[in-house]
CSV table of C-alpha atoms in Angstrom, one decimal:
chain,number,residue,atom,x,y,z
A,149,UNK,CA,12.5,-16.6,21.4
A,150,UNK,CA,16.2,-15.8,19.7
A,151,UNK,CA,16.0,-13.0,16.8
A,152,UNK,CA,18.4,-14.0,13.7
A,153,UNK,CA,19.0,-10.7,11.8
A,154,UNK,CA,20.0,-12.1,8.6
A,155,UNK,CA,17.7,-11.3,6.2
A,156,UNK,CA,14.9,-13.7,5.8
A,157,UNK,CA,14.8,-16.0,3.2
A,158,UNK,CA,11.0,-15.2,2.5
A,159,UNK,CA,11.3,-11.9,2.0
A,160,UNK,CA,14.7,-11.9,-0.5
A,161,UNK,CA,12.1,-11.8,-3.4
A,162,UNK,CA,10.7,-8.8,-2.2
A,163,UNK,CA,13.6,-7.1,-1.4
A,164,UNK,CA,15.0,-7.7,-4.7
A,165,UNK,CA,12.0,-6.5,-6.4
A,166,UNK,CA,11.7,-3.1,-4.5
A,167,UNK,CA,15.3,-2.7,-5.5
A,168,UNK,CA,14.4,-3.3,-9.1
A,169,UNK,CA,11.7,-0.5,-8.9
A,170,UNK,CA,14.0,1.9,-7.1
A,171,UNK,CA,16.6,1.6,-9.6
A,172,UNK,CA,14.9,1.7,-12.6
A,173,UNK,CA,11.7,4.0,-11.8
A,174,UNK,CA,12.7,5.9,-8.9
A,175,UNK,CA,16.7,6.8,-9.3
A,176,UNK,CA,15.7,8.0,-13.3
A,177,UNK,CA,13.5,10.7,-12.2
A,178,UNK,CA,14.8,11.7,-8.8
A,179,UNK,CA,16.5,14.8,-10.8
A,180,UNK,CA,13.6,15.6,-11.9
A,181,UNK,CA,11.2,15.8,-9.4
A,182,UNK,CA,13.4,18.1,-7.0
A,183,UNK,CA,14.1,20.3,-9.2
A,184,UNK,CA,10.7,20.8,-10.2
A,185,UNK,CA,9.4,21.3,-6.3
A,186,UNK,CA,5.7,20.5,-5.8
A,187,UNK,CA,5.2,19.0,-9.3
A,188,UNK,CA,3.4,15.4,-9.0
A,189,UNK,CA,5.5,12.7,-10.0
A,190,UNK,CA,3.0,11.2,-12.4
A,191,UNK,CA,5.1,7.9,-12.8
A,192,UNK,CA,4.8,7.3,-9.1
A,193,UNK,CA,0.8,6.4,-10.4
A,194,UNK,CA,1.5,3.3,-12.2
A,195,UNK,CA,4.0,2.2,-9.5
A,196,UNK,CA,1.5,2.7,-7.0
A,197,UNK,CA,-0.7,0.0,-9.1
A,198,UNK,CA,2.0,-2.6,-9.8
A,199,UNK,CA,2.2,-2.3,-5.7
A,200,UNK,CA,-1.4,-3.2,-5.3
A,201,UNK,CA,-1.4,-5.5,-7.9
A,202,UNK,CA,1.6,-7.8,-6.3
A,203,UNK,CA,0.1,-6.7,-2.6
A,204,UNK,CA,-3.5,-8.6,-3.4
A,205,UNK,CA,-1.7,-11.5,-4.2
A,206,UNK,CA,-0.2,-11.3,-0.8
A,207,UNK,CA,3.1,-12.0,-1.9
A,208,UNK,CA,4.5,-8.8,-0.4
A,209,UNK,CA,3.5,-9.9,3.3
A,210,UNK,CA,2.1,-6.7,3.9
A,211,UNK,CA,5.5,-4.6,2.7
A,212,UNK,CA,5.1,-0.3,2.5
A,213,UNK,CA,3.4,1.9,5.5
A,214,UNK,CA,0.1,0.4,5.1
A,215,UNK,CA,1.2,-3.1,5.8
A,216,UNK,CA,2.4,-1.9,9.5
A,217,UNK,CA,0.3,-3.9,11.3
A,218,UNK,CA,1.3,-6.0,15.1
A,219,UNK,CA,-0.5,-9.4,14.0
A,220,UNK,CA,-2.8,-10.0,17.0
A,221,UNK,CA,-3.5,-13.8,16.1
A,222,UNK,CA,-0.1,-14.6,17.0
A,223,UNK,CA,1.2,-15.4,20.5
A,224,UNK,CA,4.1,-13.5,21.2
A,225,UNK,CA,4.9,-16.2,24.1
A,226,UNK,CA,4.9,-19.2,22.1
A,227,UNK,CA,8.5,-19.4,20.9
A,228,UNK,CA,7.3,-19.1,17.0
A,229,UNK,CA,9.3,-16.5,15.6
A,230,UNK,CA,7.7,-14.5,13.2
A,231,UNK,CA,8.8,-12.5,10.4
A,232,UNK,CA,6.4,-10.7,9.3
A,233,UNK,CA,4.9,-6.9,7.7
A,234,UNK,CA,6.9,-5.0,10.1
A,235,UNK,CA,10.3,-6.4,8.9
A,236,UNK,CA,9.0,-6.8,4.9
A,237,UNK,CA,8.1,-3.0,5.2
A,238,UNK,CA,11.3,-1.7,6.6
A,239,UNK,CA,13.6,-3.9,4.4
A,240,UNK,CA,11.3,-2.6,1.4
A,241,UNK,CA,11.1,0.7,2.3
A,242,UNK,CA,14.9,1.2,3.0
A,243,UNK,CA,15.4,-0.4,-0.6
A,244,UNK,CA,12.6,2.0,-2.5
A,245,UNK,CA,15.1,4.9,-0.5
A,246,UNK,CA,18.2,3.8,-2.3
A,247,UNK,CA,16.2,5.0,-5.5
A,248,UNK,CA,14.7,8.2,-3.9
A,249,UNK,CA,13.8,9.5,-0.2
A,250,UNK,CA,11.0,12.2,-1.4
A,251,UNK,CA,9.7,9.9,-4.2
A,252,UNK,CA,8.8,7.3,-1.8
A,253,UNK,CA,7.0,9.7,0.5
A,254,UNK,CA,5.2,10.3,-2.3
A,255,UNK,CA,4.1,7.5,-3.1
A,256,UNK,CA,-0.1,7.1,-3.0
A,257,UNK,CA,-1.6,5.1,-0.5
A,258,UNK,CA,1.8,5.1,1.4
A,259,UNK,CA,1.7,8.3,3.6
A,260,UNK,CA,2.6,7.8,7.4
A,261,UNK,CA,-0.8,8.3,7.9
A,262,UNK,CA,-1.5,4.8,6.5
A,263,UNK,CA,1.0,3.9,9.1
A,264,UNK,CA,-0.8,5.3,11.4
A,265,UNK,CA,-4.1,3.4,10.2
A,266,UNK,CA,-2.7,0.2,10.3
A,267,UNK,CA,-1.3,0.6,14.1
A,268,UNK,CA,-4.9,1.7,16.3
A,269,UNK,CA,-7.7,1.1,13.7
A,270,UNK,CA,-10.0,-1.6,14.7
A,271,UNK,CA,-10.6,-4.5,12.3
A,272,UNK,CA,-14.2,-2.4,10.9
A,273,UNK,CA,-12.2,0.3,10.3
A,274,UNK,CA,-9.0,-1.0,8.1
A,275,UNK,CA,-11.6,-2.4,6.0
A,276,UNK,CA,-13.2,0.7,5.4
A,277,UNK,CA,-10.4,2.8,5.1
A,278,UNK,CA,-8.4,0.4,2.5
A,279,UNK,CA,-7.1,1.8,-0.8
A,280,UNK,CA,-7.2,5.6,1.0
A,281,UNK,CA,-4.2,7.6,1.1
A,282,UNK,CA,-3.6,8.8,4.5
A,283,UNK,CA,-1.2,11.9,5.6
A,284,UNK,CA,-0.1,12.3,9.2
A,285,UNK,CA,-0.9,16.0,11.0
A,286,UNK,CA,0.7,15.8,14.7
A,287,UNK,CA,3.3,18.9,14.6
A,288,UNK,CA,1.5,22.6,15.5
A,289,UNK,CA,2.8,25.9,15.8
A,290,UNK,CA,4.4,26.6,19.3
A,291,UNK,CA,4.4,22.4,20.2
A,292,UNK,CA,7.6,21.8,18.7
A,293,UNK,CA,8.3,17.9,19.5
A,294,UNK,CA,6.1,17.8,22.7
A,295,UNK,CA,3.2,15.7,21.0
A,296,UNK,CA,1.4,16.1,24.5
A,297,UNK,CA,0.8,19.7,24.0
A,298,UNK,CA,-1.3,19.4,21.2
A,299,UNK,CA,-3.8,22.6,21.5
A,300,UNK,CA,-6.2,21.0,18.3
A,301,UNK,CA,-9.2,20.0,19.8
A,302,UNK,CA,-12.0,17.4,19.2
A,303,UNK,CA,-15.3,18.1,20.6
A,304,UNK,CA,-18.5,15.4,20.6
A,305,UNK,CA,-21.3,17.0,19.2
A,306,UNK,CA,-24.4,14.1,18.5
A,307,UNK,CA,-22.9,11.4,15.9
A,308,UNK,CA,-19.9,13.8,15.0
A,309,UNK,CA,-16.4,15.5,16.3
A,310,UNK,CA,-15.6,19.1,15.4
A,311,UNK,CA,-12.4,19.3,15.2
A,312,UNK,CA,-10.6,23.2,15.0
A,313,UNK,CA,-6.4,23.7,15.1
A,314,UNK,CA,-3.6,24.4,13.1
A,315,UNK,CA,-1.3,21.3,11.6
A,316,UNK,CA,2.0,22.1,9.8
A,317,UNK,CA,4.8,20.0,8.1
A,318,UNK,CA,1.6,17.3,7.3
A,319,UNK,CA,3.9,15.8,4.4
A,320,UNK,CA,1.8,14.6,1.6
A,321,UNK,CA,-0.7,16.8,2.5
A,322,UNK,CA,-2.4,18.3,-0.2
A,323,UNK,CA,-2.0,15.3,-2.5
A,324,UNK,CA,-3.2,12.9,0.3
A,325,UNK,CA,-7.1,12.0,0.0
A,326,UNK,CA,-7.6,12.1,4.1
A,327,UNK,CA,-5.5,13.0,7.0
A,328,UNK,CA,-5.1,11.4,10.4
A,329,UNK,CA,-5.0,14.0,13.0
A,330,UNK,CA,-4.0,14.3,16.5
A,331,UNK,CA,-6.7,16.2,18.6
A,332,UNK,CA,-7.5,16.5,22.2
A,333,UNK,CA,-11.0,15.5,23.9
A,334,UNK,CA,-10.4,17.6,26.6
A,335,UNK,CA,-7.6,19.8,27.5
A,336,UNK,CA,-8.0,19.3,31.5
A,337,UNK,CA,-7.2,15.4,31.1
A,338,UNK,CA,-3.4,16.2,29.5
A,339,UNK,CA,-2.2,13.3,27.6
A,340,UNK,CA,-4.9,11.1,28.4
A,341,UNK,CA,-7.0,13.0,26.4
A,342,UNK,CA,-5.5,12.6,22.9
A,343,UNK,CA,-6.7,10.7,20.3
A,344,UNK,CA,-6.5,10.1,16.1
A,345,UNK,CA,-9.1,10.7,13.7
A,346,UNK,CA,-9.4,10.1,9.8
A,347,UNK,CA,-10.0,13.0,8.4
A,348,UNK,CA,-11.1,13.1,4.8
A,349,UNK,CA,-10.0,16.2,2.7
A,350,UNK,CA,-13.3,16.9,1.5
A,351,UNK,CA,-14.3,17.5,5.1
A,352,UNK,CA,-15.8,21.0,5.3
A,353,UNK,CA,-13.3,22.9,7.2
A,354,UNK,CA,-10.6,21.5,6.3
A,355,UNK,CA,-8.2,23.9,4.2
A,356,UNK,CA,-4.6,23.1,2.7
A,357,UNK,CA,-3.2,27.2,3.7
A,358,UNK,CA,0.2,26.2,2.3
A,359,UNK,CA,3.4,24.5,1.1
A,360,UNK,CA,6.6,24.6,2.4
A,361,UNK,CA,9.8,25.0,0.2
A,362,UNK,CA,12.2,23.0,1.4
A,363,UNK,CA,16.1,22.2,1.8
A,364,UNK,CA,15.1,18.2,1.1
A,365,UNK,CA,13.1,15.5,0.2
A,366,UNK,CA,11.5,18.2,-2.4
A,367,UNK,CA,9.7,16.0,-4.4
A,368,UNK,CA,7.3,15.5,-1.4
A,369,UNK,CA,4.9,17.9,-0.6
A,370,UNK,CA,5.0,19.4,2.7
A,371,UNK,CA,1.6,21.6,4.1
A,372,UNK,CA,0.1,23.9,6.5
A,373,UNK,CA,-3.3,22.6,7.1
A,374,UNK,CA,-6.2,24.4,9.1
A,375,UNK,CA,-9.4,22.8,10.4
A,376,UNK,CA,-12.2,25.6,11.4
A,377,UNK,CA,-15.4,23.8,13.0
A,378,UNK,CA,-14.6,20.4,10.8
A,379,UNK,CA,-17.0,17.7,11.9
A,380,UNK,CA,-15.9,14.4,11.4
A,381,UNK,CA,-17.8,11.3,11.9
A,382,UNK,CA,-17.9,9.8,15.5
A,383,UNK,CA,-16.7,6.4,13.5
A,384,UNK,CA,-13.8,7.3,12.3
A,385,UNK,CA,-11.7,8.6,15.6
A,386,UNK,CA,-9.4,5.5,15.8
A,387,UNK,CA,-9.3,3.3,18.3
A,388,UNK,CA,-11.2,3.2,21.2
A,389,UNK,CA,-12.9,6.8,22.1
A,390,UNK,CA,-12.8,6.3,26.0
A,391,UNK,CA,-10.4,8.3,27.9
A,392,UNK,CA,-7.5,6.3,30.0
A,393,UNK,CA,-6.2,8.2,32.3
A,394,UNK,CA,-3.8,5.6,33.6
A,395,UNK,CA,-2.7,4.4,30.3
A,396,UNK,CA,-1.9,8.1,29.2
A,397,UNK,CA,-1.8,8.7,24.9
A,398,UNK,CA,-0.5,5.5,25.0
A,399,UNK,CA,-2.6,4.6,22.1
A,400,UNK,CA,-2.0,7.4,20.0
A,401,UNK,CA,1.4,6.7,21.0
A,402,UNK,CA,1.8,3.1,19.6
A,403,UNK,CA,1.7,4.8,16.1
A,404,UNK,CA,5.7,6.3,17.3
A,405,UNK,CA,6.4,2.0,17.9
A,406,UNK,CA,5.8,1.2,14.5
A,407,UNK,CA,6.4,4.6,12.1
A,408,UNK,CA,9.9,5.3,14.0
A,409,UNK,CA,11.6,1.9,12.5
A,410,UNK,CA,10.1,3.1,9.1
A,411,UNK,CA,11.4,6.5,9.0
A,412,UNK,CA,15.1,4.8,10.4
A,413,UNK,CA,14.5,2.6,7.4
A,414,UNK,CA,14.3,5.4,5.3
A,415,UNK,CA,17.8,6.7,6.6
A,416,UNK,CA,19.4,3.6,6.1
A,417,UNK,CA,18.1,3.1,2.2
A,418,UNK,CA,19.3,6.9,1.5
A,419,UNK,CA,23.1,6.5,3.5
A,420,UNK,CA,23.3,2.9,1.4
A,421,UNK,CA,23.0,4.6,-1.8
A,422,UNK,CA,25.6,7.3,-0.6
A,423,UNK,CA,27.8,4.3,0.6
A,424,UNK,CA,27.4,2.5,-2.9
A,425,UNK,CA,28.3,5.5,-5.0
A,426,UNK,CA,31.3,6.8,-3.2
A,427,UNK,CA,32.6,3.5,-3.0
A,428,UNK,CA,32.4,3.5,-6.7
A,429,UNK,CA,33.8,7.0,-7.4
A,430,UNK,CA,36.6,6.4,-4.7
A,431,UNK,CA,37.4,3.0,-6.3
A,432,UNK,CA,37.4,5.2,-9.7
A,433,UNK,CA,39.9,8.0,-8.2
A,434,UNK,CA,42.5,5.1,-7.1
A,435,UNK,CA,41.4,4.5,-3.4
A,436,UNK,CA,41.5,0.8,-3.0
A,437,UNK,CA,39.0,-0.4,0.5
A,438,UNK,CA,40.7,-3.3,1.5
A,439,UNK,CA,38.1,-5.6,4.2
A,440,UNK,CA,40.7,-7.9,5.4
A,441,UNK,CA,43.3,-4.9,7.0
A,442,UNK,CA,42.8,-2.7,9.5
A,443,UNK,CA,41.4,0.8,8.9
A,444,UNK,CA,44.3,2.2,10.5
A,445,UNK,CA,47.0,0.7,8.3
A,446,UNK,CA,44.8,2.2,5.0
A,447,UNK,CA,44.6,5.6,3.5
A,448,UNK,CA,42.3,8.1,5.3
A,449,UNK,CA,39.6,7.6,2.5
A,450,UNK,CA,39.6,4.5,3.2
A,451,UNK,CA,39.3,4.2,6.6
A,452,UNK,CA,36.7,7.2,6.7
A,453,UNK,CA,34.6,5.1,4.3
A,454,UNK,CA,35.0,1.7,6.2
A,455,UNK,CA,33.8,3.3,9.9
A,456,UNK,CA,30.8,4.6,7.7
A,457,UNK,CA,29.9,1.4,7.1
A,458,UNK,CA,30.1,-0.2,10.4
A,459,UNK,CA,28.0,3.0,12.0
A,460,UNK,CA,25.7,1.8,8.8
A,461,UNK,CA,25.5,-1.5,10.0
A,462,UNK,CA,24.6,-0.6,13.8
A,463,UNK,CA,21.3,1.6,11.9
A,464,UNK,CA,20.4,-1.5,10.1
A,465,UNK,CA,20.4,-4.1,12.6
A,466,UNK,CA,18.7,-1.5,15.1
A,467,UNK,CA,16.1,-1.1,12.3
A,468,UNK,CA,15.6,-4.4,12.1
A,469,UNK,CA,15.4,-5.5,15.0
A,470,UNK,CA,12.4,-2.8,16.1
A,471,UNK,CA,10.8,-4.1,13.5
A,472,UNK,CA,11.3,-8.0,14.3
A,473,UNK,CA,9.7,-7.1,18.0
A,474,UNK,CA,6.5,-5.4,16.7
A,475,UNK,CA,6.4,-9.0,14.3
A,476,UNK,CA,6.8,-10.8,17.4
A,477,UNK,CA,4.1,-8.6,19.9
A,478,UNK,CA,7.3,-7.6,21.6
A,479,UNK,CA,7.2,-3.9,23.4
A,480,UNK,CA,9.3,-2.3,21.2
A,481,UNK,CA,9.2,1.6,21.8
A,482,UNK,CA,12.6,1.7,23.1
A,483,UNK,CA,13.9,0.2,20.5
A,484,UNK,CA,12.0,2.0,18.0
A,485,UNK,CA,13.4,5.0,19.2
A,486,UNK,CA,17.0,3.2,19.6
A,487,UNK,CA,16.7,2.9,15.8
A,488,UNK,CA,15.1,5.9,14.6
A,489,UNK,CA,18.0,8.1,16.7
A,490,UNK,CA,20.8,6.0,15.3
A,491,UNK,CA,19.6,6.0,12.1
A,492,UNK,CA,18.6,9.7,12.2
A,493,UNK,CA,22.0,10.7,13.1
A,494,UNK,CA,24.2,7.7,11.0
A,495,UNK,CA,22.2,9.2,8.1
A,496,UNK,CA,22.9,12.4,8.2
A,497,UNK,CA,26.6,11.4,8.7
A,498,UNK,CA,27.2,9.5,6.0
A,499,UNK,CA,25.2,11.2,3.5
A,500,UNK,CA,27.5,14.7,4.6
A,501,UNK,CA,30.9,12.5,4.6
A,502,UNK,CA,30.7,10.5,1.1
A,503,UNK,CA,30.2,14.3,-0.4
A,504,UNK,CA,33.6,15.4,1.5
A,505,UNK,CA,35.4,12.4,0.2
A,506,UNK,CA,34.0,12.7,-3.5
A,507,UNK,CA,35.0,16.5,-3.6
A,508,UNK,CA,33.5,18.4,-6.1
A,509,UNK,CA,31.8,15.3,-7.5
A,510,UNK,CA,30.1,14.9,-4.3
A,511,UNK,CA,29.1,18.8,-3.7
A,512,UNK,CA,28.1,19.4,-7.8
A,513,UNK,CA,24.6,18.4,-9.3
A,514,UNK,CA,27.0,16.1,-11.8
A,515,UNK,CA,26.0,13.2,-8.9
A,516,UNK,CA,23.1,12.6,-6.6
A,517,UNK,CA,25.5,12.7,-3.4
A,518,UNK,CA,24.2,16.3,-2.7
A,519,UNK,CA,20.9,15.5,-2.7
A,520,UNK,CA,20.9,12.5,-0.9
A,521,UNK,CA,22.8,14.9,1.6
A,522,UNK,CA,19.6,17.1,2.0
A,523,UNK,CA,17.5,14.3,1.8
A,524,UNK,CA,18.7,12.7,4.6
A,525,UNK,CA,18.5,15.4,7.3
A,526,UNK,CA,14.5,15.2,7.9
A,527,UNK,CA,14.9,12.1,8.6
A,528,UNK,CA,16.6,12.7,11.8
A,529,UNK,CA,14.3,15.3,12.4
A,530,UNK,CA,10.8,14.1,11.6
A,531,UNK,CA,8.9,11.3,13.9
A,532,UNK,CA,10.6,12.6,16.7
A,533,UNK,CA,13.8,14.9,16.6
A,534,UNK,CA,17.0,12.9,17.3
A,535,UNK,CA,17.4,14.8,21.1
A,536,UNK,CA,13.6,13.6,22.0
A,537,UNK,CA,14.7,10.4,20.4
A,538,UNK,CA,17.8,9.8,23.0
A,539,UNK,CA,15.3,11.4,25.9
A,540,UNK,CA,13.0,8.5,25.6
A,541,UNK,CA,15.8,5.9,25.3
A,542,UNK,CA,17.2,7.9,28.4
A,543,UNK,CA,13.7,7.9,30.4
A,544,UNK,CA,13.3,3.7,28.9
A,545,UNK,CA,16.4,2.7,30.5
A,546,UNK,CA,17.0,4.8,33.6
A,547,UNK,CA,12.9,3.9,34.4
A,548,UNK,CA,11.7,7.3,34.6
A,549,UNK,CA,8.8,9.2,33.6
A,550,UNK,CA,8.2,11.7,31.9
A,551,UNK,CA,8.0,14.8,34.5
A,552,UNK,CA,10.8,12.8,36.4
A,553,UNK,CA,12.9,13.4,33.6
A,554,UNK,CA,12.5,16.3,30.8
């Protein structure tokens, strides 16, 4: 089975119309909404319903978090290649970026947690669940990026889990209308032990404490949220509720596979913009990028803005190709956390560099550069930190596990 990443043909449509909404809806108001920290981008309603609207008539092949599905009627074996909702979401997502990183986050029925929904739900339960809007609550205080360590714990009582712990940085978390949380069965079994449930916000128990101010993405709002004897349905942990010792969180960890290329998707729509615009502004001020010489032979600017590109270019084909696996019922986690890291890190880069090379144009609020500077740095934090990103491409290819390397 060869991978071709050129962009399919099938999804150009969609592409193009994600672009269309991110530059006229999202780029207008992007201002706006992080200046005003914490205000609800109203707009982002109608969107959200020209999404659903286009999504029922399938033509969108599943695009956005929800639509991050591995298709289990396909055989990975059988030398079909598939693109699919993994690849549409990522290309659409990284297009909806190049308008605005915190408006998309924003977006309803979009959150991570959806993600997360779409990658271990069973079948009964992504029909129930569909047309929530699901936040993601992993992070606690004192865990840091060890997802393992998770102290919040889930204990059977009759038909029901009570759930108690602290979650923090849950983004989308007090708009969301449920939350998928990471909780332990039993902290004796370690990883084994950890599992997802869909909690619904007007749980008893649950309480949004807080938001976060924040240096980016500040049109999304970021919480503290606190669960004190919550009891949630036995139905809606998701997955399978036995514990696998042997298999480890394995399951909870297959949510990483598929919202890692999302978040590296994200990176790569917010450095485009930056890429777009300085090329623009440099073009503008004189500096002439010339494809067909050598960077060496061309002005610094130049050459600065033409290695961008390339890093650029090694994020998106990484993204891609994560994606393309999880289409294809590939094991992907390395790669998913090939592309996230590069991503992560290329993001950060270019964003910070295009503001250098436009000067004060680039550092003022008269252009979007700074923003899309502070934007981009969650994104190589989030879903993983970039040094747990290259640990697990470390422990992947070296073969190791976990306690063997730390």
């Amino acid at each position: 089975m060869a991978i071709n990443l050129e962009t399919p043909r099938k999804l150009v449509g969609l592409i193009d119309q994600a672009h269309q909404l991110a530059m006229n809806m999202l780029r207008p108001i992007s201002r706006t909404y992080d200046r005003a920290e914490h205000a609800y981008p109203k707009e982002l309603d109608m969107l959200a319903a020209l999404i659903d609207g286009v999504s029922e008539t399938g033509a969108t092949g599943g695009a956005g978090a929800g639509g991050v599905r591995r298709d289990t009627s396909a055989d990975g074996d059988s030398g079909t290649v598939r693109n699919g909702a993994n690849l549409a979401s990522v290309l659409s997502v990284a297009e909806m970026c190049w308008g605005d990183t915190a408006l998309l986050l924003s977006m309803p029925r979009q959150g991570l947690g959806n993600s997360a929904i779409a990658s271990v739900a069973d079948e009964e339960q992504l029909e129930r669940y569909r047309g929530t809007w699901a936040a993601m609550a992993i992070t606690e205080p004192g865990t840091g990026s060890d997802s393992a360590n998770i102290t919040t714990t889930a204990v059977k009582d009759g038909d029901e889990y009570v759930i108690n712990g602290e979650k923090i940085y849950v983004t989308s978390g007090q708009r969301a209308d449920s939350v998928v949380v990471w909780a332990t069965l039993d902290k004796d079994l370690g990883r084994a032990a950890i599992k997802s449930f869909l909690v619904r916000k007007d749980n008893p128990g649950l309480t949004v404490e807080r938001l976060e101010h924040k240096l980016g993405i500040r049109a999304s709002d970021t919480a503290v949220i606190t669960f004190t004897d919550c009891r949630v349905p036995a139905e809606d942990l998701l997955g399978s509720p036995e514990i696998d010792t042997k298999s480890g969180f394995a399951g909870a960890m297959a949510t990483f596979d598929n919202t890692r290329p999302l978040v590296a998707a994200m990176a790569v729509g917010c450095a485009r913009a930056s890429l777009d615009l300085t090329r623009d502004l440099l073009e503008q001020a004189g500096v002439v990028i010339d494809y067909d010489r050598p960077a060496q032979v061309q002005s610094a600017a130049a050459a600065t803005f033409l290695r961008l590109e390339a890093d650029w270019e090694g994020a998106r084909l990484l993204m891609m190709q994560a994606a393309w696996m999880a289409d294809n019922r590939k094991p992907n986690s390395l790669e998913a956390s090939m592309a996230k890291a590069k991503a992560g890190r290329v993001g950060s880069d270019v964003t910070l560099t295009c503001v250098q090379l436009c000067g004060t144009l680039g550092y003022s609020e008269a252009e979007l550069l700074e923003k899309w500077a502070r934007d981009s740095k969650i994104l190589d934090i989030f879903e993983g930190t970039q040094q747990i990103q290259q640990l697990i491409v470390a422990r992947r290819v070296l073969g190791l596990s976990s306690s063997e390397l730390r």
